[in-house]
Amino acid sequence: MSVLAQVTAPGEGTASPILSIDHQHAHPPLPVAPHTHAEPMLLWASTTAVTLRTVSHDWLVPPGHGLWIPGRVEHTGTTRHAGELCVIRFMATRCPIDWAQPTGVAVGPLLRELIRYLRAEPDAASRRHAEALLFKVLRPLPTHSIQVPMPAEPRLRTITERLIDSPGDQRELAMWAAEVHSGVRTLSRLFLAETGLTFSQWRTRVRVRAAVGHLATGASVKATARAVGYRKPSAFIAAFQRVTGQTPGTYGGE
């Protein structure tokens, strides 16, 4: 992973809550060994996708999304395809965000531009204004209740990771079975055993979770439905309500 740019905030004697902004280009596979860090950080998967694993959860960060990682939470991560990512490290004692668990965030146009602006090393007064605004627009995605259990079985892992990358993929289980050289019944049984869900149920959750990210950045319901694999908005709305108990409009897409 090569660092394209790094901005290091002034040291402890200043009021800046940002320690550094590292813009990196990932060349997969790039696994990172389990580790912890004292400071919280924001991982923004700009054009790549990242799998991050903690003791209790797998977090899958698709392109254009972010994940807040609190300090002292052990994790390991892997980039899944070539692309750019950005890591922002914050000073724990000066960061106003106190989320105790890794938390997905929507990286919309305003947050993207604020990060880029801060990377350009503005003067102290401008930096303070930009940092204050950054914390105001940094909001958790309401995806905590959308659990997407990840299987360990290699064939299932291949299928599920590809669907995370491309939730709009229309292939049914029979086509995936041919690709991973397995039987449909075998995969169907394994899906239920390892995730507690059928293939269709699992894929629906992946699509709805991806949809939340689109909606949070201002995409319409129609555009979001198309992006995550639904030809008809009505089918998307019904699936969304089954998973979340709410309509897509509740999450920001009208």
mmCIF file of N, CA and C in Angstrom, residues 141-142 211-222 224 246-254:
data_model
loop_
_atom_site.group_PDB
_atom_site.id
_atom_site.type_symbol
_atom_site.label_atom_id
_atom_site.label_comp_id
_atom_site.label_asym_id
_atom_site.label_seq_id
_atom_site.Cartn_x
_atom_site.Cartn_y
_atom_site.Cartn_z
ATOM 1 N N LEU A 141 -24.451 5.672 9.983
ATOM 2 C CA LEU A 141 -25.500 5.091 9.152
ATOM 3 C C LEU A 141 -26.415 4.248 10.034
ATOM 4 N N PRO A 142 -27.710 4.303 9.811
ATOM 5 C CA PRO A 142 -28.633 3.506 10.628
ATOM 6 C C PRO A 142 -28.674 2.055 10.173
ATOM 7 N N ALA A 211 -28.147 -0.244 0.179
ATOM 8 C CA ALA A 211 -29.101 0.812 -0.171
ATOM 9 C C ALA A 211 -29.085 1.940 0.838
ATOM 10 N N VAL A 212 -28.912 1.614 2.113
ATOM 11 C CA VAL A 212 -28.878 2.653 3.144
ATOM 12 C C VAL A 212 -27.774 3.654 2.856
ATOM 13 N N GLY A 213 -26.622 3.156 2.418
ATOM 14 C CA GLY A 213 -25.529 4.059 2.084
ATOM 15 C C GLY A 213 -25.866 4.978 0.928
ATOM 16 N N HIS A 214 -26.516 4.434 -0.098
ATOM 17 C CA HIS A 214 -26.924 5.263 -1.235
ATOM 18 C C HIS A 214 -27.932 6.327 -0.798
ATOM 19 N N LEU A 215 -28.921 5.912 -0.032
ATOM 20 C CA LEU A 215 -29.959 6.842 0.406
ATOM 21 C C LEU A 215 -29.390 7.944 1.285
ATOM 22 N N ALA A 216 -28.431 7.591 2.127
ATOM 23 C CA ALA A 216 -27.860 8.570 3.058
ATOM 24 C C ALA A 216 -27.075 9.658 2.347
ATOM 25 N N THR A 217 -26.622 9.387 1.128
ATOM 26 C CA THR A 217 -25.892 10.401 0.375
ATOM 27 C C THR A 217 -26.795 11.169 -0.584
ATOM 28 N N GLY A 218 -28.121 10.938 -0.492
ATOM 29 C CA GLY A 218 -29.060 11.738 -1.265
ATOM 30 C C GLY A 218 -29.631 11.086 -2.503
ATOM 31 N N ALA A 219 -29.280 9.826 -2.761
ATOM 32 C CA ALA A 219 -29.812 9.153 -3.951
ATOM 33 C C ALA A 219 -31.313 8.930 -3.806
ATOM 34 N N SER A 220 -32.018 8.968 -4.921
ATOM 35 C CA SER A 220 -33.462 8.741 -4.897
ATOM 36 C C SER A 220 -33.755 7.261 -4.685
ATOM 37 N N VAL A 221 -34.985 6.971 -4.303
ATOM 38 C CA VAL A 221 -35.396 5.581 -4.120
ATOM 39 C C VAL A 221 -35.269 4.814 -5.432
ATOM 40 N N LYS A 222 -35.668 5.429 -6.523
ATOM 41 C CA LYS A 222 -35.603 4.759 -7.827
ATOM 42 C C LYS A 222 -34.167 4.440 -8.215
ATOM 43 N N THR A 224 -31.590 4.215 -6.229
ATOM 44 C CA THR A 224 -31.040 3.262 -5.267
ATOM 45 C C THR A 224 -31.507 1.851 -5.576
ATOM 46 N N GLN A 246 -39.048 -0.115 8.025
ATOM 47 C CA GLN A 246 -39.283 1.266 7.629
ATOM 48 C C GLN A 246 -39.225 1.379 6.117
ATOM 49 N N THR A 247 -39.694 2.513 5.598
ATOM 50 C CA THR A 247 -39.606 2.749 4.164
ATOM 51 C C THR A 247 -38.250 3.367 3.831
ATOM 52 N N PRO A 248 -37.802 3.251 2.589
ATOM 53 C CA PRO A 248 -36.538 3.882 2.213
ATOM 54 C C PRO A 248 -36.521 5.384 2.458
ATOM 55 N N GLY A 249 -37.681 6.035 2.327
ATOM 56 C CA GLY A 249 -37.738 7.472 2.550
ATOM 57 C C GLY A 249 -37.292 7.876 3.941
ATOM 58 N N THR A 250 -37.469 6.997 4.906
ATOM 59 C CA THR A 250 -37.038 7.277 6.275
ATOM 60 C C THR A 250 -35.532 7.469 6.352
ATOM 61 N N TYR A 251 -34.820 6.830 5.440
ATOM 62 C CA TYR A 251 -33.362 6.870 5.451
ATOM 63 C C TYR A 251 -32.800 7.967 4.557
ATOM 64 N N GLY A 252 -33.659 8.780 3.996
ATOM 65 C CA GLY A 252 -33.160 9.947 3.283
ATOM 66 C C GLY A 252 -33.444 9.995 1.811
ATOM 67 N N GLY A 253 -33.894 8.916 1.199
ATOM 68 C CA GLY A 253 -34.150 8.936 -0.235
ATOM 69 C C GLY A 253 -35.610 9.162 -0.532
ATOM 70 N N GLU A 254 -35.901 10.224 -1.234
ATOM 71 C CA GLU A 254 -37.298 10.517 -1.566
ATOM 72 C C GLU A 254 -37.507 10.393 -3.069
#
